[in-house]
Coordinates of C-alpha atoms and ligand atoms in Angstrom, one line a residue:
X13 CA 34.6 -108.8 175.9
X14 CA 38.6 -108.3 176.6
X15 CA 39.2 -107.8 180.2
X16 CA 42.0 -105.4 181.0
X17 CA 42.7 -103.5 184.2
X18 CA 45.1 -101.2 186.2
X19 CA 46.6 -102.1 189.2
X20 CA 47.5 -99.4 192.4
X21 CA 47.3 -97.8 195.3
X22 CA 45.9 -95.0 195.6
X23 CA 43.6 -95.9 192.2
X24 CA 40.7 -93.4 192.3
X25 CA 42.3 -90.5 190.4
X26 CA 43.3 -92.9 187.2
X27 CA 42.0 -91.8 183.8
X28 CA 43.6 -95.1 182.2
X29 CA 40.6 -96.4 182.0
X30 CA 38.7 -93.3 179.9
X31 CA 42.1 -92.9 177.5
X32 CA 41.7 -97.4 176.5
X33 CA 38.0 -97.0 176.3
X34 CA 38.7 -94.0 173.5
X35 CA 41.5 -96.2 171.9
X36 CA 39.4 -99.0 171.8
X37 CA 36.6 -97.4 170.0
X38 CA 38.7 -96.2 167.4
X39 CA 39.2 -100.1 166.1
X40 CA 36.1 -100.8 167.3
X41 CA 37.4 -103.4 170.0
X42 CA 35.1 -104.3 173.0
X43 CA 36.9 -104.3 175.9
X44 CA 36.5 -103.7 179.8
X45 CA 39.1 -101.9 182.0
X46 CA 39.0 -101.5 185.8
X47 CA 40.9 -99.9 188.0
X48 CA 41.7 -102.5 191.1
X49 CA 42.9 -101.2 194.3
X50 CA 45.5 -103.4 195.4
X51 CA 46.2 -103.1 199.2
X52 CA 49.9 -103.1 200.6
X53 CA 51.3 -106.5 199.5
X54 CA 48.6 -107.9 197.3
X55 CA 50.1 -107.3 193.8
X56 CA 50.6 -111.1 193.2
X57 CA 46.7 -111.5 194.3
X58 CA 45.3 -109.4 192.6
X59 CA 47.0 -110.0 189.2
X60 CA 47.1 -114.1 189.8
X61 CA 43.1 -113.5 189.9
X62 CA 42.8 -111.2 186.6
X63 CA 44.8 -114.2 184.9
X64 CA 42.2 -116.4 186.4
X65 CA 39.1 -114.1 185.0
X66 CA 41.2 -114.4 181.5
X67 CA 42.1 -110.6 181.4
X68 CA 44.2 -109.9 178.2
X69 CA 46.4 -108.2 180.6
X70 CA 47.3 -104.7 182.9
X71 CA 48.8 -101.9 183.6
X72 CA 50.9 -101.7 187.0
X73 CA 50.5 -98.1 188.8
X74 CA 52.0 -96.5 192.0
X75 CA 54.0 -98.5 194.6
X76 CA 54.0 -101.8 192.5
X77 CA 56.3 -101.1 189.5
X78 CA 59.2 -102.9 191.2
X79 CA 57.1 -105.5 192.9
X80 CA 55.4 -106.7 189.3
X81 CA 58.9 -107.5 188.1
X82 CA 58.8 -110.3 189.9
X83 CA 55.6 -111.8 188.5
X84 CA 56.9 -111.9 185.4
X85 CA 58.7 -115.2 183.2
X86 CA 59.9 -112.7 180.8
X87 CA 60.8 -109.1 180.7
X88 CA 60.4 -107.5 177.0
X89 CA 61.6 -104.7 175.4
X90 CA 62.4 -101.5 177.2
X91 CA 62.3 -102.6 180.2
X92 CA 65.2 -105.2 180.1
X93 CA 67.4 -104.2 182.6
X94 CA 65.5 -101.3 183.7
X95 CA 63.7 -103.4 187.1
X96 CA 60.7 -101.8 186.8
X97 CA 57.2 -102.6 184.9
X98 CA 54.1 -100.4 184.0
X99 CA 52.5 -103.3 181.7
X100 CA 52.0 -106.6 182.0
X101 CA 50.8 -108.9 178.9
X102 CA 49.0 -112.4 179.7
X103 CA 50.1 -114.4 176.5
X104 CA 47.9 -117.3 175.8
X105 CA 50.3 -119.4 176.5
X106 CA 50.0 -119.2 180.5
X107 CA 53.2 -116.4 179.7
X108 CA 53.1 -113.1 181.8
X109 CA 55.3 -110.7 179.4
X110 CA 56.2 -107.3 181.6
X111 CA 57.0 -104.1 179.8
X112 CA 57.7 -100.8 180.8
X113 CA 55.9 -98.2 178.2
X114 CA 56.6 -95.3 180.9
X115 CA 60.1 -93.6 178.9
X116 CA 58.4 -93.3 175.9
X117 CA 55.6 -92.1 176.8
X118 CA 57.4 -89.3 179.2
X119 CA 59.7 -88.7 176.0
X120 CA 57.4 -88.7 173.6
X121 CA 55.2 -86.0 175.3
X122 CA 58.4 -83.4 176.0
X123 CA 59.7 -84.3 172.2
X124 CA 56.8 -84.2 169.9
X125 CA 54.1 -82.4 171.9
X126 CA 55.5 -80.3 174.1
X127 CA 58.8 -79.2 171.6
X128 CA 61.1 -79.6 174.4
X129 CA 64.6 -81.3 173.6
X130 CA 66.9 -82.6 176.4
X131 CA 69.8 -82.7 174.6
X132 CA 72.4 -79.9 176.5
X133 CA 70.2 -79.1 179.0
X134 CA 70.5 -79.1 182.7
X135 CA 67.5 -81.5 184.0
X136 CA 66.6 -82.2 187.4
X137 CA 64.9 -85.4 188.2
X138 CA 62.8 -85.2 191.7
X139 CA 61.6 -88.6 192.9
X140 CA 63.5 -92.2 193.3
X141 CA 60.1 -94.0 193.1
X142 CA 59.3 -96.5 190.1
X143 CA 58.8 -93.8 187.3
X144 CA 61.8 -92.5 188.0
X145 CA 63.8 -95.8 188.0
X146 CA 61.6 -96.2 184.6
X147 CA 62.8 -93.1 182.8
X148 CA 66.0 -92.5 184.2
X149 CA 67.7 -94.4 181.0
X150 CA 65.8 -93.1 178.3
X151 CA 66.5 -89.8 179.9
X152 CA 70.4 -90.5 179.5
X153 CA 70.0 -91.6 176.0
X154 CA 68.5 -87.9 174.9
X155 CA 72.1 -86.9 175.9
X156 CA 71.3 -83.9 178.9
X157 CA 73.9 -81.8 179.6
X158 CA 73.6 -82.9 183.2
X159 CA 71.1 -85.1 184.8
X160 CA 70.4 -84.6 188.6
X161 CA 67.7 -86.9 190.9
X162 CA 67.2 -85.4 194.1
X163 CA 64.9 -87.5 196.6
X164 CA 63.1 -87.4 199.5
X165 CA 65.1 -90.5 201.3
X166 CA 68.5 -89.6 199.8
X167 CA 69.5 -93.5 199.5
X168 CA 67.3 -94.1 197.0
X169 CA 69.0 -91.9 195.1
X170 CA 71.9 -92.9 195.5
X171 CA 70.8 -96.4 194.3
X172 CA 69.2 -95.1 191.4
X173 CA 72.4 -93.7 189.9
X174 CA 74.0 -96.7 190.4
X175 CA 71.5 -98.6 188.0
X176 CA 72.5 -96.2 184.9
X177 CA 76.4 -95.0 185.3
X178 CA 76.9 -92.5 183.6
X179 CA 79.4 -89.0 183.9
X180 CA 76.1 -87.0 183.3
X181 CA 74.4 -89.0 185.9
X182 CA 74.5 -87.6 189.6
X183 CA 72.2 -88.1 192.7
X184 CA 71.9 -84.5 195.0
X185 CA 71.4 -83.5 198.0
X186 CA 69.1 -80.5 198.5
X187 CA 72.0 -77.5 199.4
X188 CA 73.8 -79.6 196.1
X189 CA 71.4 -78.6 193.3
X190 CA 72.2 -76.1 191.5
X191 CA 70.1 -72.9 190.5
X192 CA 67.6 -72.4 187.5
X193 CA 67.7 -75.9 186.0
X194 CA 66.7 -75.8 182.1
X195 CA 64.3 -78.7 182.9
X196 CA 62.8 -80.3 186.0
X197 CA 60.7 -83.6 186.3
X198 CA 58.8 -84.1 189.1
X199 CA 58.4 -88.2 189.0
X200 CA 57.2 -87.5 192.9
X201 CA 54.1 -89.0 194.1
X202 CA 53.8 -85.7 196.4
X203 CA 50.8 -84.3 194.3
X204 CA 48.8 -87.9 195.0
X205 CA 48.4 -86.3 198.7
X206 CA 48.2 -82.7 197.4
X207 CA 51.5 -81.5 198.2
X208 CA 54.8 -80.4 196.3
X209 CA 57.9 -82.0 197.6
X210 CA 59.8 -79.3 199.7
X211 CA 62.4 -78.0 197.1
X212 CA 64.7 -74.7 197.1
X213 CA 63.5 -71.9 194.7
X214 CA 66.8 -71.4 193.2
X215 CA 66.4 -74.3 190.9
X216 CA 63.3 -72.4 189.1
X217 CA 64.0 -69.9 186.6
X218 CA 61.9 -67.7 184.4
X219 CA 62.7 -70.3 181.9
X220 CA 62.9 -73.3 183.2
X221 CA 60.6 -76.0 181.6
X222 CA 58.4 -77.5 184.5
X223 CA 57.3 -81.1 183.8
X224 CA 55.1 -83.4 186.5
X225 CA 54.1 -86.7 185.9
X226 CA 51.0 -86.5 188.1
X227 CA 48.2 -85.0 186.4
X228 CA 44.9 -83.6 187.8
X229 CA 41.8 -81.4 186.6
X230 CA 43.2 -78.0 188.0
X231 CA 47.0 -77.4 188.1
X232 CA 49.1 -80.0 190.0
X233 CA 50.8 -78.5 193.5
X234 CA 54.0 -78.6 192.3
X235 CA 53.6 -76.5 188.7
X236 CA 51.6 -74.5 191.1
X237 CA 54.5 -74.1 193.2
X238 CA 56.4 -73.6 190.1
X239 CA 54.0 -70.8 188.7
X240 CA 54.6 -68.9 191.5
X241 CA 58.4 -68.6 191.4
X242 CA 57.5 -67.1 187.8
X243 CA 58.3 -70.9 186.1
X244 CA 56.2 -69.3 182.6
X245 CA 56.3 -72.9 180.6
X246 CA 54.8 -75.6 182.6
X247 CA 52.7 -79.2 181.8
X248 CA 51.6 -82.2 183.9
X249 CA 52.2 -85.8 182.9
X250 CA 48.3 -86.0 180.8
X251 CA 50.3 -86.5 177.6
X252 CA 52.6 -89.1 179.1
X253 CA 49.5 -90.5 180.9
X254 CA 48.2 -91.3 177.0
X255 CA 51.7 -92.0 175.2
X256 CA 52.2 -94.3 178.2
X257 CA 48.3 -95.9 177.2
X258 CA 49.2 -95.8 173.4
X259 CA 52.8 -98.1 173.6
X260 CA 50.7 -100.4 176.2
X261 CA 47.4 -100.8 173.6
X262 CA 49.9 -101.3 171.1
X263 CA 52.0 -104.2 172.8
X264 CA 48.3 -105.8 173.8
X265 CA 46.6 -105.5 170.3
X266 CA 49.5 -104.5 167.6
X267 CA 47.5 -101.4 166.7
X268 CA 48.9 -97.3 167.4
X269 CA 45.9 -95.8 168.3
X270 CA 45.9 -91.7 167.1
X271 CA 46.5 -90.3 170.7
X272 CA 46.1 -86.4 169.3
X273 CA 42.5 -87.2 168.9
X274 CA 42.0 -88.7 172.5
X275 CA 43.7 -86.2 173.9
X276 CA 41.5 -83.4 172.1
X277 CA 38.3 -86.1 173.1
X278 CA 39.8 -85.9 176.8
X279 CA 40.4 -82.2 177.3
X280 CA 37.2 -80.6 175.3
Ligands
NAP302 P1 56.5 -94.7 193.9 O1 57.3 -95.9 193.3 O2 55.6 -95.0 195.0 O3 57.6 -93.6 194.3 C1 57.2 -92.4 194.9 C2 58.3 -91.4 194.9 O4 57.7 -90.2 195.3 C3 59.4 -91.7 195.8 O5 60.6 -91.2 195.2 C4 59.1 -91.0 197.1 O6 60.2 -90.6 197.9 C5 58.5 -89.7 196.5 N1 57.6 -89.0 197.4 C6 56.4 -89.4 197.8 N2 55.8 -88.4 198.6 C7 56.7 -87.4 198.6 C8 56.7 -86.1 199.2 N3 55.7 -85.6 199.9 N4 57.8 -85.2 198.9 C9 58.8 -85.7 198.2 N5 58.9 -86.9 197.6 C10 57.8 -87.7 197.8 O7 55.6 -94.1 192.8 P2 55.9 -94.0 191.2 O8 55.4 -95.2 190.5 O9 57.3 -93.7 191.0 O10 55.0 -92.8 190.7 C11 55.4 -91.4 191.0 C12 54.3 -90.5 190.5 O11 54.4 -90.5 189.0 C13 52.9 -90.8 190.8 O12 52.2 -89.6 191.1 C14 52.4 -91.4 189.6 O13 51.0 -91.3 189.4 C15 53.1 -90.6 188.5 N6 53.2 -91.3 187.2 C16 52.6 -90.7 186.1 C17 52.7 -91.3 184.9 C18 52.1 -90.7 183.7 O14 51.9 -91.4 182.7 N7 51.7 -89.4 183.8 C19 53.5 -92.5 184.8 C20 54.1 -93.0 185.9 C21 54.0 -92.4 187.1 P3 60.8 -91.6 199.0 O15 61.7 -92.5 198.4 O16 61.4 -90.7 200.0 O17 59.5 -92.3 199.6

């Protein structure tokens, strides 16, 4: 049986281990996934003992992107450069491989799911945070007319820009954003405690595209928030949530699973 897992804090609301469980079933590969709390500075514990049990390897969830670049002897593919990790790979070797398989999942979704295109549109980017810092790049690369990240703690912000220069590129404060943004991320962990962050509703407009990356049963705080300042095209990060799953299955077993199907599985 292949042991794989999902590291964070909070963990309880993860689906990552329903949306493996389908993938594996579709090549008929018997595997295990857990989702392990990992309290406040236990990141190297807990995946140091997964290695132990001879997991295959894990995802990395909320606060630890940042921190599991660390635990790694080599950083692959997208996430060169970008100092954050969602995946982690034990090679047989001894190796831990870190990946970061949140951009293309988040692209991915708006693209090819959701029809949205980012190219000459206005996006706003809420949230500093390690999804943020992980999508910020592929973001650039889709060629926006402007990008904007607004954040809580405005330094973090500021630090995030400076990661990815670019003319397009710009950290804002709240009385600097501007009004009806074509498309707005929310990479916030707000809706993780229920809330939406405390935004002005002059960046909402009747057609403004409203994307959040947290996900839940009923509609997340922030596309409710959204909703109600008449935002008519809306969608949480579910989709990512599985493109995310798919690119990670795919690094761990060299297989593309058909996400479509999970994600009809999922929502029926
Ligand atoms: P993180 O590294 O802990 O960062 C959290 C971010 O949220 C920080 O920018 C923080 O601002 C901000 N924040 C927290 N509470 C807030 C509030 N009440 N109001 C405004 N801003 C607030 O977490 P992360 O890894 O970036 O994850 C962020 C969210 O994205 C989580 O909900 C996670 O589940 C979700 N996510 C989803 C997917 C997917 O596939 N759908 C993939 C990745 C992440 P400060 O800097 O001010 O603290």
């Amino acid at each position: 049986m292949i042991k794989l897992a999902v590291l964070g804090n909070p963990i309880a609301h993860s689906r990552s281990p329903e949306i493996h469980g389908l993938f594996a079933r579709q090549f008929g590969i018997a595997l295990t996934y857990q989702k392990v709390l990992v309290p406040e500075g236990g990141l190297a514990l807990a995946v140091g003992e997964l290695i132990r049990q001879g997991a295959r390897g894990c995802n990395i969830t909320v606060p630890f992107k940042s921190q599991a670049l660390a635990l790694c002897d080599e950083v692959k593919g997208d996430a060169i450069g970008l100092g954050v990790i969602n995946t982690l790979d034990f090679a047989a070797s001894g190796a831990v491989y870190g990946y970061n398989t949140d951009a293309l999942g988040l692209i991915t979704d708006l693209k090819d799911h959701l029809q949205q295109t980012i190219q000459d549109r206005s996006v706003l980017l809420i949230g500093a945070g390690g999804a943020a810092q992980g999508v910020v790049p592929a973001l650039l690369r889709e060629a926006p007319k402007t990008l904007h990240v607004w954040n809580r703690t405005p330094q973090r912000a500021e630090q995030l820009i400076r990661l990815a220069p670019s003319s397009r590129l710009a950290a804002k404060t709240l009385e600097q954003l501007d009004t009806q943004y074509d498309l707005i991320i929310n990479a916030s962990s707000a809706g993780l405690n229920g809330s939406a962050p405390d935004l002005p509703s002059r960046i909402i407009g009747a057609n403004s595209f409203c994307y959040d990356l947290s996900y839940s049963d009923s509609e997340t705080p922030f596309l409710q928030w959204a909703s109600g300042l008449g935002a008519a095209h809306r969608a949480d990060g579910f989709g990512m949530l599985i493109e995310q799953a798919a690119a990670a299955f795919r690094i761990w077993f060299g297989v593309s699973p058909d996400t479509a199907m999970v994600r009809t599985e999922m929502l029926s």
